[in-house]
């Protein structure tokens, strides 16, 4: 399928994990893709993978907690490829495990700045551009932690619930102007973030797996498929949703 021929897609946090898989998927469907994250090495590696497969991609070093950085990312995207049709606001960080009284203010601020303010900044700039080029689709990365409580992770859980609030509100604001905005809520996915969470501990991974009725962890490509579909015309009547892609985690 070439659902994104002549379209331009932006992926924040595209240097690894879910973001990289989604950038590769967009490119495989014909999109020109811009990757925005902090590590040039990781972002450039995604670009190389896309180019090796015959696709078009560029990296722009971006910290989504800085509005000026995000404004420059959008300008770079439009200057390089002529527009912006799909955006995946996926950059995110986890919090170290700690009970509520023990979480620090520094962690709260760090997690909220990336996961909430970063998504808001991204949508601010993307919506302005999409109104200029006749509409588009945005997907934000929430989590199963946006739908349920997660003991030991109060700041991450709060941030991912907030992503759904941002998503629904912006979706309603622009519903009639050709911009569809949704979120994905991944279950536990095999990425660096999950390795950091489990500390590579076999028992911790087994426990995470046991929480998913499907009996395994998810793959980044399984989130990428959902994101690219949500951004495609096949999802033309879907907006303001937090779509769980979680092996049944939230069905229990
Ligand atoms: P990952 O490989 O650690 O990816 C996180 C990405 O975010 C990295 O590319 C990182 O790149 C980028 N990032 C972090 N802070 C940033 C900042 N300030 N500005 C720009 N980019 C930043 O982990 P992942 O699992 O793919 O995570 C992707 C998203 O999925 C996150 O929002 C995460 O919360 C969410 N999620 C993950 C899981 C899971 O089980 N893996 C489950 C539910 C939701 P740099 O460090 O180079 O900036």
CSV table of C-alpha atoms and ligand atoms in Angstrom, one decimal:
chain,number,residue,atom,x,y,z
A,1,UNK,CA,0.0,0.0,0.0
A,2,UNK,CA,1.2,3.5,-0.7
A,3,UNK,CA,-1.3,5.5,1.4
A,4,UNK,CA,1.2,8.4,2.0
A,5,UNK,CA,2.5,9.0,-1.6
A,6,UNK,CA,3.3,12.8,-1.9
A,7,UNK,CA,2.6,13.2,1.9
A,8,UNK,CA,4.9,14.5,4.6
A,9,UNK,CA,5.0,12.8,8.0
A,10,UNK,CA,6.7,14.0,11.2
A,11,UNK,CA,7.7,11.6,14.0
A,12,UNK,CA,9.0,12.9,17.4
A,13,UNK,CA,11.1,10.4,19.3
A,14,UNK,CA,11.8,8.7,16.0
A,15,UNK,CA,15.3,7.7,16.9
A,16,UNK,CA,14.3,4.5,18.6
A,17,UNK,CA,11.6,2.0,19.5
A,18,UNK,CA,8.0,2.8,18.6
A,19,UNK,CA,8.9,6.1,16.9
A,20,UNK,CA,11.6,4.4,14.6
A,21,UNK,CA,9.2,1.6,13.6
A,22,UNK,CA,6.5,4.2,12.8
A,23,UNK,CA,8.9,6.4,10.8
A,24,UNK,CA,9.9,3.3,8.8
A,25,UNK,CA,6.2,2.4,8.2
A,26,UNK,CA,5.3,5.9,7.0
A,27,UNK,CA,8.3,5.9,4.6
A,28,UNK,CA,7.4,2.4,3.3
A,29,UNK,CA,4.0,3.8,2.4
A,30,UNK,CA,5.5,6.7,0.3
A,31,UNK,CA,5.7,9.5,2.9
A,32,UNK,CA,8.7,11.8,3.2
A,33,UNK,CA,9.5,11.6,6.9
A,34,UNK,CA,11.2,14.0,9.3
A,35,UNK,CA,12.6,12.6,12.6
A,36,UNK,CA,12.8,14.9,15.6
A,37,UNK,CA,14.6,13.8,18.8
A,38,UNK,CA,17.6,14.8,20.8
A,39,UNK,CA,20.2,12.2,19.9
A,40,UNK,CA,21.6,12.9,16.4
A,41,UNK,CA,23.2,9.5,16.2
A,42,UNK,CA,19.9,7.6,16.9
A,43,UNK,CA,17.8,9.9,14.6
A,44,UNK,CA,20.3,9.6,11.8
A,45,UNK,CA,20.3,5.9,12.2
A,46,UNK,CA,16.6,5.8,11.5
A,47,UNK,CA,17.1,8.1,8.5
A,48,UNK,CA,19.8,5.7,7.2
A,49,UNK,CA,17.4,2.7,7.6
A,50,UNK,CA,14.7,4.5,5.6
A,51,UNK,CA,17.1,5.6,2.9
A,52,UNK,CA,18.6,2.1,2.6
A,53,UNK,CA,15.0,0.8,2.0
A,54,UNK,CA,14.6,3.4,-0.8
A,55,UNK,CA,12.5,6.0,1.2
A,56,UNK,CA,12.9,9.7,1.9
A,57,UNK,CA,13.8,11.0,5.4
A,58,UNK,CA,15.7,13.7,7.3
A,59,UNK,CA,16.7,14.2,10.9
A,60,UNK,CA,16.2,17.5,12.8
A,61,UNK,CA,17.7,17.7,16.3
A,62,UNK,CA,14.8,18.6,18.6
A,63,UNK,CA,14.0,18.8,22.3
A,64,UNK,CA,10.2,18.8,22.4
A,65,UNK,CA,10.3,20.7,25.8
A,66,UNK,CA,11.5,23.8,24.0
A,67,UNK,CA,8.9,25.6,22.0
A,68,UNK,CA,11.4,27.3,19.8
A,69,UNK,CA,12.9,23.9,18.9
A,70,UNK,CA,9.5,22.6,17.9
A,71,UNK,CA,8.8,25.7,15.8
A,72,UNK,CA,12.1,25.2,14.0
A,73,UNK,CA,11.3,21.5,13.5
A,74,UNK,CA,8.0,22.3,11.7
A,75,UNK,CA,9.7,25.1,9.7
A,76,UNK,CA,12.4,22.6,8.6
A,77,UNK,CA,9.8,20.0,7.7
A,78,UNK,CA,7.9,22.5,5.5
A,79,UNK,CA,11.0,24.1,4.0
A,80,UNK,CA,12.4,20.6,3.1
A,81,UNK,CA,9.3,18.7,1.9
A,82,UNK,CA,6.7,21.4,1.3
A,83,UNK,CA,4.0,20.7,3.9
A,84,UNK,CA,2.9,18.6,6.9
A,85,UNK,CA,0.1,16.0,6.6
A,86,UNK,CA,0.7,13.5,9.4
A,87,UNK,CA,2.4,13.9,12.8
A,88,UNK,CA,3.2,11.3,15.4
A,89,UNK,CA,3.9,13.0,18.8
A,90,UNK,CA,5.6,10.2,20.4
A,91,UNK,CA,8.7,11.5,22.3
A,92,UNK,CA,8.3,10.4,25.9
A,93,UNK,CA,10.2,9.4,29.1
A,94,UNK,CA,9.4,7.1,32.0
A,95,UNK,CA,9.7,7.8,35.7
A,96,UNK,CA,11.8,5.7,38.2
A,97,UNK,CA,9.7,3.4,40.3
A,98,UNK,CA,8.8,5.1,43.6
A,99,UNK,CA,5.7,5.3,45.9
A,100,UNK,CA,3.8,8.6,45.7
A,101,UNK,CA,5.5,10.4,48.7
A,102,UNK,CA,8.9,9.4,47.4
A,103,UNK,CA,8.7,10.7,43.8
A,104,UNK,CA,10.7,13.9,43.5
A,105,UNK,CA,9.6,17.2,42.1
A,106,UNK,CA,12.5,17.0,39.6
A,107,UNK,CA,11.0,13.8,38.2
A,108,UNK,CA,7.5,15.3,38.1
A,109,UNK,CA,8.8,18.3,36.1
A,110,UNK,CA,11.0,16.2,33.8
A,111,UNK,CA,8.2,13.8,32.9
A,112,UNK,CA,5.5,16.4,32.6
A,113,UNK,CA,7.7,18.6,30.4
A,114,UNK,CA,8.4,15.9,27.9
A,115,UNK,CA,5.2,13.9,27.9
A,116,UNK,CA,2.7,16.7,28.3
A,117,UNK,CA,4.2,20.0,27.4
A,118,UNK,CA,6.1,18.4,24.5
A,119,UNK,CA,2.8,17.0,23.1
A,120,UNK,CA,1.1,20.4,23.6
A,121,UNK,CA,3.9,22.3,21.9
A,122,UNK,CA,4.0,19.8,19.1
A,123,UNK,CA,0.3,20.1,18.4
A,124,UNK,CA,0.4,23.9,18.7
A,125,UNK,CA,2.8,24.1,15.8
A,126,UNK,CA,1.5,21.2,13.8
A,127,UNK,CA,-2.1,22.5,13.8
A,128,UNK,CA,-1.1,25.9,12.6
A,129,UNK,CA,0.8,24.3,9.7
A,130,UNK,CA,-1.9,21.8,8.9
A,131,UNK,CA,-4.5,24.6,8.6
A,132,UNK,CA,-2.2,26.2,6.0
A,133,UNK,CA,-1.9,23.0,4.0
A,134,UNK,CA,-5.6,22.0,4.0
A,135,UNK,CA,-5.7,19.6,7.0
A,136,UNK,CA,-3.9,16.5,8.3
A,137,UNK,CA,-3.9,13.9,11.0
A,138,UNK,CA,-2.1,13.8,14.4
A,139,UNK,CA,-1.5,10.9,16.7
A,140,UNK,CA,-0.2,11.3,20.2
A,141,UNK,CA,1.4,8.6,22.3
A,142,UNK,CA,-0.5,7.9,25.5
A,143,UNK,CA,-0.2,4.5,27.1
A,144,UNK,CA,-2.2,1.8,29.0
A,145,UNK,CA,-1.0,4.1,31.9
A,146,UNK,CA,-3.3,6.7,30.3
A,147,UNK,CA,-6.2,4.4,30.9
A,148,UNK,CA,-5.5,2.8,34.3
A,149,UNK,CA,-3.6,3.5,37.4
A,150,UNK,CA,0.0,2.2,37.7
A,151,UNK,CA,1.3,2.0,41.3
A,152,UNK,CA,4.9,3.2,41.6
A,153,UNK,CA,4.6,5.5,38.5
A,154,UNK,CA,2.4,8.4,39.5
A,155,UNK,CA,4.1,11.0,37.3
A,156,UNK,CA,4.2,8.9,34.2
A,157,UNK,CA,0.6,7.8,34.8
A,158,UNK,CA,-0.6,11.4,35.3
A,159,UNK,CA,1.3,12.5,32.2
A,160,UNK,CA,-0.2,9.8,30.0
A,161,UNK,CA,-3.8,10.6,31.3
A,162,UNK,CA,-3.0,14.2,30.4
A,163,UNK,CA,-2.1,13.2,26.8
A,164,UNK,CA,-5.7,11.9,26.4
A,165,UNK,CA,-7.1,15.2,27.7
A,166,UNK,CA,-4.9,17.1,25.2
A,167,UNK,CA,-5.9,14.8,22.4
A,168,UNK,CA,-9.7,15.0,23.0
A,169,UNK,CA,-9.7,18.7,23.4
A,170,UNK,CA,-7.7,19.6,20.3
A,171,UNK,CA,-9.6,17.0,18.3
A,172,UNK,CA,-12.9,18.7,19.2
A,173,UNK,CA,-11.5,22.1,18.4
A,174,UNK,CA,-10.4,21.2,14.9
A,175,UNK,CA,-13.0,18.5,14.0
A,176,UNK,CA,-14.6,20.7,11.4
A,177,UNK,CA,-11.3,22.0,9.9
A,178,UNK,CA,-9.9,18.8,8.4
A,179,UNK,CA,-7.5,17.9,11.2
A,180,UNK,CA,-8.2,14.5,12.9
A,181,UNK,CA,-6.4,14.0,16.2
A,182,UNK,CA,-6.2,10.7,18.1
A,183,UNK,CA,-3.9,8.9,20.5
A,184,UNK,CA,-2.6,5.4,20.8
A,185,UNK,CA,-2.4,3.6,24.2
A,186,UNK,CA,0.3,0.9,23.8
A,187,UNK,CA,0.6,-2.0,26.2
A,188,UNK,CA,4.1,-3.1,27.2
A,189,UNK,CA,6.2,-2.9,24.0
A,190,UNK,CA,9.7,-4.4,23.5
A,191,UNK,CA,11.8,-1.2,23.5
A,192,UNK,CA,14.6,0.4,25.4
A,193,UNK,CA,12.0,2.0,27.7
A,194,UNK,CA,10.6,-1.4,28.7
A,195,UNK,CA,14.2,-2.7,29.3
A,196,UNK,CA,14.8,0.4,31.5
A,197,UNK,CA,11.6,-0.3,33.4
A,198,UNK,CA,12.4,-4.0,34.1
A,199,UNK,CA,16.1,-3.4,34.5
A,200,UNK,CA,16.6,-6.4,32.2
A,201,UNK,CA,15.3,-8.6,35.0
A,202,UNK,CA,13.8,-11.9,33.6
A,203,UNK,CA,11.1,-12.1,36.3
A,204,UNK,CA,10.0,-8.5,35.9
A,205,UNK,CA,9.6,-9.2,32.1
A,206,UNK,CA,7.6,-12.4,32.8
A,207,UNK,CA,5.4,-10.4,35.2
A,208,UNK,CA,4.7,-7.7,32.6
A,209,UNK,CA,4.0,-10.4,30.0
A,210,UNK,CA,1.5,-12.1,32.4
A,211,UNK,CA,-0.6,-8.9,32.5
A,212,UNK,CA,-1.3,-9.1,28.8
A,213,UNK,CA,-4.1,-11.7,28.0
A,214,UNK,CA,-2.4,-12.3,24.6
A,215,UNK,CA,0.5,-13.9,26.5
A,216,UNK,CA,3.3,-11.9,25.1
A,217,UNK,CA,4.7,-8.3,25.0
A,218,UNK,CA,4.0,-6.1,22.0
A,219,UNK,CA,6.3,-5.2,19.1
A,220,UNK,CA,7.0,-1.6,18.0
A,221,UNK,CA,5.7,-2.5,14.6
A,222,UNK,CA,2.3,-3.4,16.0
A,223,UNK,CA,2.0,0.2,17.3
A,224,UNK,CA,3.3,1.6,14.0
A,225,UNK,CA,0.6,-0.2,12.1
A,226,UNK,CA,-2.1,1.4,14.2
A,227,UNK,CA,-0.6,4.9,14.1
A,228,UNK,CA,-0.2,4.9,10.3
A,229,UNK,CA,-3.7,3.5,9.9
A,230,UNK,CA,-5.1,6.2,12.2
A,231,UNK,CA,-3.3,8.9,10.1
A,232,UNK,CA,-4.6,7.4,6.8
A,233,UNK,CA,-7.9,8.1,5.1
A,234,UNK,CA,-9.1,4.7,6.1
A,235,UNK,CA,-9.6,6.1,9.6
A,236,UNK,CA,-11.5,9.2,8.3
A,237,UNK,CA,-14.4,9.0,10.8
A,238,UNK,CA,-12.2,8.5,13.9
A,239,UNK,CA,-11.2,11.4,16.1
A,240,UNK,CA,-10.6,12.2,19.7
A,241,UNK,CA,-10.0,8.6,20.6
A,242,UNK,CA,-7.3,6.9,22.8
A,243,UNK,CA,-6.9,3.6,20.9
A,244,UNK,CA,-5.6,0.8,23.1
A,245,UNK,CA,-3.1,-1.4,21.3
A,246,UNK,CA,-2.4,-3.6,24.2
A,247,UNK,CA,-2.9,-7.4,23.7
A,248,UNK,CA,-6.0,-7.1,25.8
A,249,UNK,CA,-4.4,-5.5,28.9
A,250,UNK,CA,-7.3,-3.0,29.4
A,251,UNK,CA,-10.1,-5.5,28.5
A,252,UNK,CA,-9.8,-7.2,31.9
B,1,LIG,P1,12.3,4.8,23.6
B,1,LIG,O1,12.9,3.9,22.6
B,1,LIG,O2,13.0,5.2,24.8
B,1,LIG,O3,11.8,6.1,22.8
B,1,LIG,C1,11.6,7.4,23.4
B,1,LIG,C2,11.9,8.4,22.4
B,1,LIG,O4,11.6,9.7,22.9
B,1,LIG,C3,13.4,8.4,22.1
B,1,LIG,O5,13.6,8.4,20.7
B,1,LIG,C4,14.0,9.7,22.7
B,1,LIG,O6,15.0,10.2,21.9
B,1,LIG,C5,12.7,10.6,22.6
B,1,LIG,N1,12.7,11.7,23.5
B,1,LIG,C6,12.8,11.6,24.9
B,1,LIG,N2,12.8,12.9,25.4
B,1,LIG,C7,12.8,13.7,24.3
B,1,LIG,C8,12.8,15.2,24.2
B,1,LIG,N3,12.8,15.9,25.3
B,1,LIG,N4,12.7,15.7,23.0
B,1,LIG,C9,12.6,14.9,21.9
B,1,LIG,N5,12.6,13.6,21.9
B,1,LIG,C10,12.7,13.0,23.2
B,1,LIG,O7,10.9,4.1,24.1
B,1,LIG,P2,9.5,3.8,23.4
B,1,LIG,O8,9.0,2.7,24.1
B,1,LIG,O9,9.7,3.7,21.9
B,1,LIG,O10,8.7,5.1,23.7
B,1,LIG,C11,8.0,5.8,22.8
B,1,LIG,C12,6.7,6.4,23.4
B,1,LIG,O11,5.8,5.2,23.7
B,1,LIG,C13,6.9,7.1,24.7
B,1,LIG,O12,6.0,8.2,24.7
B,1,LIG,C14,6.4,6.1,25.7
B,1,LIG,O13,6.0,6.7,26.9
B,1,LIG,C15,5.3,5.4,25.0
B,1,LIG,N6,5.0,4.1,25.5
B,1,LIG,C16,5.9,3.1,25.6
B,1,LIG,C17,5.5,1.8,26.0
B,1,LIG,C18,6.5,0.7,26.1
B,1,LIG,O14,6.2,-0.4,26.8
B,1,LIG,N7,7.6,0.7,25.5
B,1,LIG,C19,4.2,1.6,26.5
B,1,LIG,C20,3.3,2.6,26.4
B,1,LIG,C21,3.7,3.9,25.9
B,1,LIG,P3,16.2,11.2,22.5
B,1,LIG,O15,16.6,10.6,23.8
B,1,LIG,O16,17.2,11.0,21.4
B,1,LIG,O17,15.6,12.5,22.5
